[in-house]
Amino acid sequence: NSVVIYKPKIFKGSEDDIRRIMRHYIFLAGLLASGFVVALWFILPFLILRIFTDAYAESILYSQVYMLILPFSLVSTILGELLIKMKRESLFLFSNMTSSILTLLLYFVLIPSLGIMGAIVASILFFAVQSVLRYAMVLDGLPSVDDIRGLNNV
């Protein structure tokens, strides 16, 4: 629970406070992770060749592309924790199921044609879709399934 550890007072606020504060933090987290990806993009070739020798040279491109997951993964994790804090577990589950189903479909389509790179692209898209769904659910205030059914008003 990274949000609980680093910013515990976020969890003490109302949903409107969370939305207001998190717009700023989500942008900063994504920007920070993106900067980390850019730095690693240039450092990884050196590290891989230095640690694993030329025998693993073909893994450099795969590693560099896979690093694109980091910003989406970080944002998705933070937003997922906020969904749970906001008692919107049904939306958390929906974002996981939707992203997982899409990823499985992409695996079936992309792996036969692109091999390992297809698996990497599908994995990146998993976190990208999940991040977008969770962003809409947390920051745009989409109602949960329980809200629609009226269960949260009981």
XYZ file of N, CA and C in Angstrom:
462
model
N 0.825 -1.193 0.000
C 0.000 0.000 0.000
C 0.867 1.254 0.000
N 1.407 1.551 -1.142
C 2.350 2.668 -1.252
C 1.717 4.009 -0.915
N 0.464 4.227 -1.277
C -0.174 5.505 -0.985
C -0.356 5.662 0.512
N -0.729 4.595 1.197
C -0.928 4.644 2.644
C 0.385 4.981 3.343
N 1.469 4.439 2.863
C 2.769 4.659 3.498
C 3.280 6.072 3.248
N 3.228 6.525 2.001
C 3.847 7.801 1.661
C 2.956 9.010 1.905
N 1.680 8.842 1.766
C 0.758 9.967 1.945
C -0.452 9.525 2.772
N -0.254 9.194 4.061
C -1.367 8.660 4.858
C -2.524 9.630 5.044
N -2.276 10.944 5.030
C -3.394 11.867 5.254
C -4.351 11.911 4.061
N -3.924 11.435 2.907
C -4.840 11.344 1.770
C -6.015 10.444 2.130
N -5.751 9.389 2.875
C -6.787 8.436 3.219
C -7.733 8.956 4.298
N -7.392 10.081 4.916
C -8.257 10.645 5.949
C -9.260 11.638 5.373
N -9.071 12.040 4.122
C -9.932 13.042 3.525
C -11.191 12.457 2.904
N -12.061 13.341 2.468
C -13.280 12.924 1.781
C -12.940 12.542 0.338
N -13.920 11.985 -0.361
C -13.691 11.610 -1.763
C -13.359 12.836 -2.608
N -13.992 13.965 -2.331
C -13.684 15.182 -3.095
C -12.258 15.654 -2.826
N -11.820 15.545 -1.566
C -10.433 15.904 -1.235
C -9.453 15.001 -1.968
N -9.769 13.711 -1.987
C -8.908 12.741 -2.669
C -8.806 13.078 -4.151
N -9.928 13.352 -4.782
C -9.916 13.684 -6.213
C -9.078 14.935 -6.481
N -9.249 15.935 -5.644
C -8.528 17.197 -5.838
C -7.023 16.995 -5.671
N -6.626 16.312 -4.616
C -5.207 16.097 -4.322
C -4.571 15.145 -5.337
N -5.277 14.091 -5.703
C -4.679 13.040 -6.521
C -4.440 13.463 -7.963
N -5.186 14.394 -8.482
C -4.898 14.863 -9.847
C -3.445 15.320 -9.939
N -3.004 16.028 -8.934
C -1.626 16.517 -8.885
C -0.645 15.359 -8.697
N -0.924 14.474 -7.743
C -0.002 13.381 -7.445
C 0.088 12.362 -8.575
N -1.012 12.099 -9.239
C -0.993 11.146 -10.355
C -0.110 11.688 -11.466
N -0.247 12.968 -11.768
C 0.592 13.579 -12.796
C 2.063 13.484 -12.407
N 2.382 13.821 -11.148
C 3.778 13.767 -10.697
C 4.318 12.337 -10.696
N 3.517 11.379 -10.261
C 3.960 9.975 -10.247
C 4.237 9.494 -11.664
N 3.337 9.808 -12.594
C 3.546 9.420 -13.985
C 4.767 10.086 -14.589
N 4.969 11.353 -14.268
C 6.129 12.087 -14.771
C 7.430 11.526 -14.200
N 7.440 11.241 -12.912
C 8.617 10.669 -12.270
C 8.952 9.299 -12.859
N 7.950 8.448 -13.002
C 8.179 7.114 -13.570
C 8.636 7.218 -15.024
N 8.092 8.168 -15.768
C 8.509 8.351 -17.164
C 9.966 8.791 -17.251
N 10.372 9.672 -16.357
C 11.782 10.082 -16.311
C 12.689 8.914 -15.983
N 12.249 8.059 -15.073
C 13.001 6.861 -14.715
C 13.136 5.938 -15.923
N 12.062 5.807 -16.707
C 12.089 4.969 -17.909
C 13.092 5.516 -18.928
N 13.085 6.823 -19.123
C 14.022 7.430 -20.081
C 15.463 7.177 -19.640
N 15.725 7.361 -18.349
C 17.083 7.119 -17.845
C 17.479 5.656 -18.038
N 16.586 4.751 -17.689
C 16.896 3.327 -17.832
C 17.031 2.902 -19.291
N 16.317 3.587 -20.179
C 16.403 3.269 -21.611
C 17.862 3.351 -22.075
N 18.574 4.350 -21.565
C 19.967 4.537 -21.963
C 20.943 3.705 -21.133
N 20.577 3.415 -19.895
C 21.467 2.671 -19.003
C 21.382 1.161 -19.221
N 20.209 0.646 -19.568
C 20.015 -0.800 -19.700
C 20.979 -1.499 -20.655
N 21.240 -0.962 -21.828
C 22.182 -1.671 -22.710
C 23.538 -1.896 -22.048
N 24.039 -0.872 -21.404
C 25.316 -1.002 -20.708
C 25.237 -2.039 -19.593
N 24.198 -1.959 -18.768
C 24.053 -2.885 -17.648
C 23.915 -4.335 -18.106
N 23.083 -4.557 -19.089
C 22.862 -5.931 -19.555
C 24.139 -6.519 -20.136
N 24.822 -5.757 -20.952
C 26.071 -6.266 -21.528
C 27.150 -6.441 -20.469
N 27.179 -5.568 -19.507
C 28.195 -5.638 -18.447
C 27.951 -6.819 -17.502
N 26.696 -7.020 -17.142
C 26.359 -8.072 -16.177
C 26.238 -9.442 -16.842
N 25.592 -9.495 -18.007
C 25.272 -10.781 -18.621
C 26.092 -11.107 -19.864
N 26.935 -10.246 -20.291
C 27.790 -10.388 -21.479
C 26.987 -10.316 -22.775
N 27.678 -10.475 -23.875
C 27.055 -10.368 -25.199
C 26.030 -11.471 -25.475
N 26.053 -12.518 -24.693
C 25.113 -13.621 -24.900
C 23.659 -13.163 -24.751
N 23.435 -12.071 -24.023
C 22.079 -11.574 -23.788
C 21.803 -10.264 -24.514
N 22.560 -9.960 -25.517
C 22.418 -8.685 -26.230
C 21.035 -8.512 -26.849
N 20.424 -9.596 -27.300
C 19.105 -9.448 -27.935
C 18.014 -9.096 -26.923
N 18.273 -9.279 -25.639
C 17.282 -8.934 -24.620
C 17.237 -7.434 -24.333
N 18.184 -6.684 -24.846
C 18.244 -5.246 -24.570
C 16.987 -4.540 -25.060
N 16.624 -4.747 -26.309
C 15.440 -4.080 -26.849
C 14.190 -4.493 -26.091
N 14.048 -5.781 -25.788
C 12.892 -6.247 -25.031
C 12.817 -5.568 -23.670
N 13.938 -5.453 -23.012
C 13.984 -4.816 -21.693
C 13.616 -3.339 -21.791
N 14.131 -2.681 -22.807
C 13.832 -1.257 -22.975
C 12.343 -1.026 -23.226
N 11.759 -1.823 -24.083
C 10.334 -1.658 -24.378
C 9.497 -2.015 -23.151
N 9.888 -3.069 -22.445
C 9.134 -3.489 -21.264
C 9.131 -2.415 -20.179
N 10.145 -1.595 -20.141
C 10.216 -0.520 -19.153
C 9.062 0.473 -19.292
N 8.422 0.510 -20.456
C 7.287 1.415 -20.659
C 6.113 1.079 -19.746
N 6.151 -0.093 -19.122
C 5.105 -0.487 -18.171
C 5.157 0.362 -16.906
N 6.325 0.805 -16.510
C 6.493 1.444 -15.202
C 5.536 2.601 -14.915
N 5.399 3.604 -15.775
C 4.475 4.699 -15.437
C 3.037 4.217 -15.281
N 2.604 3.334 -16.177
C 1.232 2.828 -16.104
C 1.024 1.981 -14.857
N 2.002 1.152 -14.531
C 1.903 0.290 -13.357
C 1.816 1.109 -12.072
N 2.639 2.120 -11.955
C 2.627 2.967 -10.768
C 1.290 3.684 -10.618
N 0.831 4.305 -11.686
C -0.435 5.033 -11.646
C -1.590 4.071 -11.351
N -1.590 2.920 -11.984
C -2.649 1.939 -11.768
C -2.678 1.455 -10.319
N -1.523 1.229 -9.733
C -1.440 0.771 -8.348
C -1.992 1.821 -7.390
N -1.588 3.058 -7.564
C -2.063 4.137 -6.697
C -3.573 4.285 -6.810
N -4.072 4.304 -8.034
C -5.506 4.480 -8.237
C -6.303 3.281 -7.733
N -5.741 2.090 -7.856
C -6.413 0.903 -7.333
C -6.573 0.972 -5.827
N -5.542 1.429 -5.133
C -5.621 1.573 -3.678
C -6.661 2.623 -3.297
N -6.756 3.666 -4.093
C -7.754 4.697 -3.811
C -9.172 4.188 -4.057
N -9.351 3.358 -5.075
C -10.675 2.768 -5.301
C -11.117 1.962 -4.086
N -10.207 1.203 -3.532
C -10.533 0.401 -2.352
C -10.830 1.311 -1.160
N -10.031 2.364 -0.982
C -10.270 3.311 0.111
C -11.641 3.954 -0.037
N -12.051 4.222 -1.268
C -13.331 4.873 -1.532
C -14.500 3.882 -1.508
N -14.203 2.650 -1.106
C -15.197 1.583 -1.021
C -15.871 1.321 -2.374
N -15.043 1.291 -3.406
C -15.513 1.005 -4.763
C -14.835 -0.257 -5.281
N -14.930 -1.298 -4.443
C -14.280 -2.561 -4.781
C -14.813 -3.162 -6.076
N -16.104 -2.927 -6.359
C -16.666 -3.474 -7.593
C -16.007 -2.846 -8.820
N -15.667 -1.558 -8.748
C -14.965 -0.910 -9.859
C -13.526 -1.402 -9.959
N -12.905 -1.650 -8.806
C -11.557 -2.220 -8.782
C -11.564 -3.571 -9.488
N -12.524 -4.409 -9.141
C -12.653 -5.723 -9.766
C -12.952 -5.591 -11.260
N -13.829 -4.658 -11.626
C -14.164 -4.440 -13.036
C -12.931 -4.041 -13.844
N -12.109 -3.142 -13.291
C -10.901 -2.719 -14.017
C -9.926 -3.879 -14.172
N -9.808 -4.719 -13.154
C -8.933 -5.890 -13.255
C -9.441 -6.887 -14.286
N -10.734 -7.166 -14.249
C -11.297 -8.158 -15.178
C -11.230 -7.664 -16.621
N -11.598 -6.421 -16.841
C -11.585 -5.865 -18.197
C -10.169 -5.877 -18.775
N -9.212 -5.425 -17.993
C -7.826 -5.389 -18.457
C -7.283 -6.795 -18.695
N -7.632 -7.731 -17.830
C -7.147 -9.110 -17.973
C -7.723 -9.781 -19.213
N -9.001 -9.588 -19.450
C -9.620 -10.181 -20.645
C -8.994 -9.603 -21.903
N -8.811 -8.281 -21.929
C -8.171 -7.645 -23.083
C -6.765 -8.192 -23.291
N -6.026 -8.374 -22.208
C -4.662 -8.884 -22.310
C -4.637 -10.296 -22.872
N -5.520 -11.146 -22.405
C -5.576 -12.516 -22.945
C -5.871 -12.504 -24.439
N -6.812 -11.669 -24.851
C -7.110 -11.564 -26.285
C -5.894 -11.064 -27.065
N -5.209 -10.084 -26.509
C -4.013 -9.560 -27.179
C -2.899 -10.601 -27.234
N -2.759 -11.417 -26.195
C -1.771 -12.496 -26.230
C -2.046 -13.432 -27.398
N -3.306 -13.821 -27.562
C -3.662 -14.737 -28.649
C -3.407 -14.127 -30.023
N -3.566 -12.824 -30.141
C -3.382 -12.156 -31.420
C -1.913 -11.803 -31.673
N -1.254 -11.244 -30.656
C 0.078 -10.676 -30.869
C 1.235 -11.665 -30.743
N 1.136 -12.633 -29.866
C 2.262 -13.552 -29.677
C 2.558 -14.374 -30.925
N 1.542 -14.922 -31.615
C 1.877 -15.681 -32.823
C 2.574 -14.851 -33.906
N 2.221 -13.575 -33.997
C 2.817 -12.760 -35.050
C 4.082 -12.019 -34.598
N 4.157 -11.605 -33.333
C 5.292 -10.810 -32.871
C 6.187 -11.515 -31.853
N 5.804 -12.678 -31.393
C 6.615 -13.425 -30.433
C 6.700 -12.717 -29.088
N 7.907 -12.662 -28.549
C 8.114 -12.045 -27.240
C 7.661 -10.580 -27.244
N 7.920 -9.879 -28.310
C 7.518 -8.474 -28.388
C 5.989 -8.343 -28.304
N 5.260 -9.305 -28.849
C 3.805 -9.299 -28.744
C 3.343 -9.427 -27.303
N 4.013 -10.287 -26.540
C 3.686 -10.439 -25.121
C 3.989 -9.157 -24.354
N 5.081 -8.508 -24.698
C 5.457 -7.260 -24.033
C 4.433 -6.168 -24.341
N 4.045 -6.046 -25.596
C 3.060 -5.030 -25.986
C 1.728 -5.283 -25.286
N 1.298 -6.539 -25.220
C 0.040 -6.873 -24.537
C 0.123 -6.518 -23.054
N 1.259 -6.762 -22.442
C 1.435 -6.435 -21.022
C 1.406 -4.927 -20.787
N 2.024 -4.180 -21.667
C 1.995 -2.718 -21.551
C 0.565 -2.219 -21.686
N -0.160 -2.760 -22.661
C -1.548 -2.344 -22.870
C -2.434 -2.710 -21.683
N -2.131 -3.828 -20.997
C -2.872 -4.194 -19.795
C -2.840 -3.053 -18.786
N -1.639 -2.585 -18.458
C -1.513 -1.528 -17.458
C -2.033 -0.184 -17.974
N -1.886 0.069 -19.269
C -2.392 1.323 -19.831
C -3.917 1.378 -19.731
N -4.577 0.307 -20.140
C -6.046 0.257 -20.069
C -6.501 0.334 -18.612
N -5.844 -0.423 -17.752
C -6.206 -0.414 -16.340
C -6.036 0.983 -15.737
N -4.971 1.678 -16.095
C -4.740 3.034 -15.583
C -5.832 3.988 -16.042
N -6.188 3.917 -17.305
C -7.222 4.809 -17.836
C -8.569 4.523 -17.170
N -8.917 3.246 -17.039
C -10.174 2.892 -16.376
C -10.200 3.398 -14.939
N -9.128 3.151 -14.214
C -9.093 3.559 -12.809
C -9.051 5.079 -12.666
N -8.376 5.751 -13.582
C -8.363 7.215 -13.539
C -9.788 7.744 -13.663
N -10.528 7.205 -14.627
C -11.917 7.631 -14.819
C -12.766 7.307 -13.594
N -12.507 6.171 -12.982
C -13.311 5.748 -11.834
C -13.027 6.567 -10.580
N -11.774 6.888 -10.351
C -11.402 7.628 -9.138
C -11.557 9.126 -9.338
N -10.930 9.651 -10.353
C -10.836 11.103 -10.483
C -12.030 11.730 -11.182
N -12.716 10.961 -11.997
C -13.908 11.498 -12.645
C -15.171 11.106 -11.906
N -15.014 10.320 -10.832
C -16.142 10.005 -9.969
C -17.203 9.120 -10.585
N -16.814 8.193 -11.447
C -17.806 7.284 -11.997
C -18.446 6.482 -10.873
N -19.746 6.257 -10.947
C -20.401 5.508 -9.871
C -20.021 4.038 -9.921
N -20.029 3.428 -8.748
C -19.760 1.993 -8.695
C -21.039 1.234 -9.013
N -20.910 -0.051 -9.255
C -22.069 -0.904 -9.513
C -23.009 -0.855 -8.319
N -22.444 -0.854 -7.097
C -23.274 -0.797 -5.896
C -24.023 0.525 -5.799
N -23.405 1.636 -6.228
C -24.096 2.921 -6.240
C -25.281 2.876 -7.190
N -25.056 2.280 -8.351
C -26.124 2.195 -9.352
C -27.292 1.365 -8.814
N -26.968 0.278 -8.131
C -28.016 -0.581 -7.567
C -28.631 0.000 -6.299
N -27.996 1.024 -5.724
C -28.502 1.647 -4.515
C -28.053 0.957 -3.242
N -27.083 0.044 -3.352
C -26.645 -0.717 -2.180
C -25.834 0.132 -1.213
N -25.142 1.148 -1.707
C -24.321 1.962 -0.821
C -25.165 2.952 -0.016
N -26.437 3.075 -0.363
C -27.323 4.009 0.361
C -28.059 3.317 1.483
N -27.843 2.031 1.656
C -28.565 1.258 2.683
C -27.893 1.436 4.021
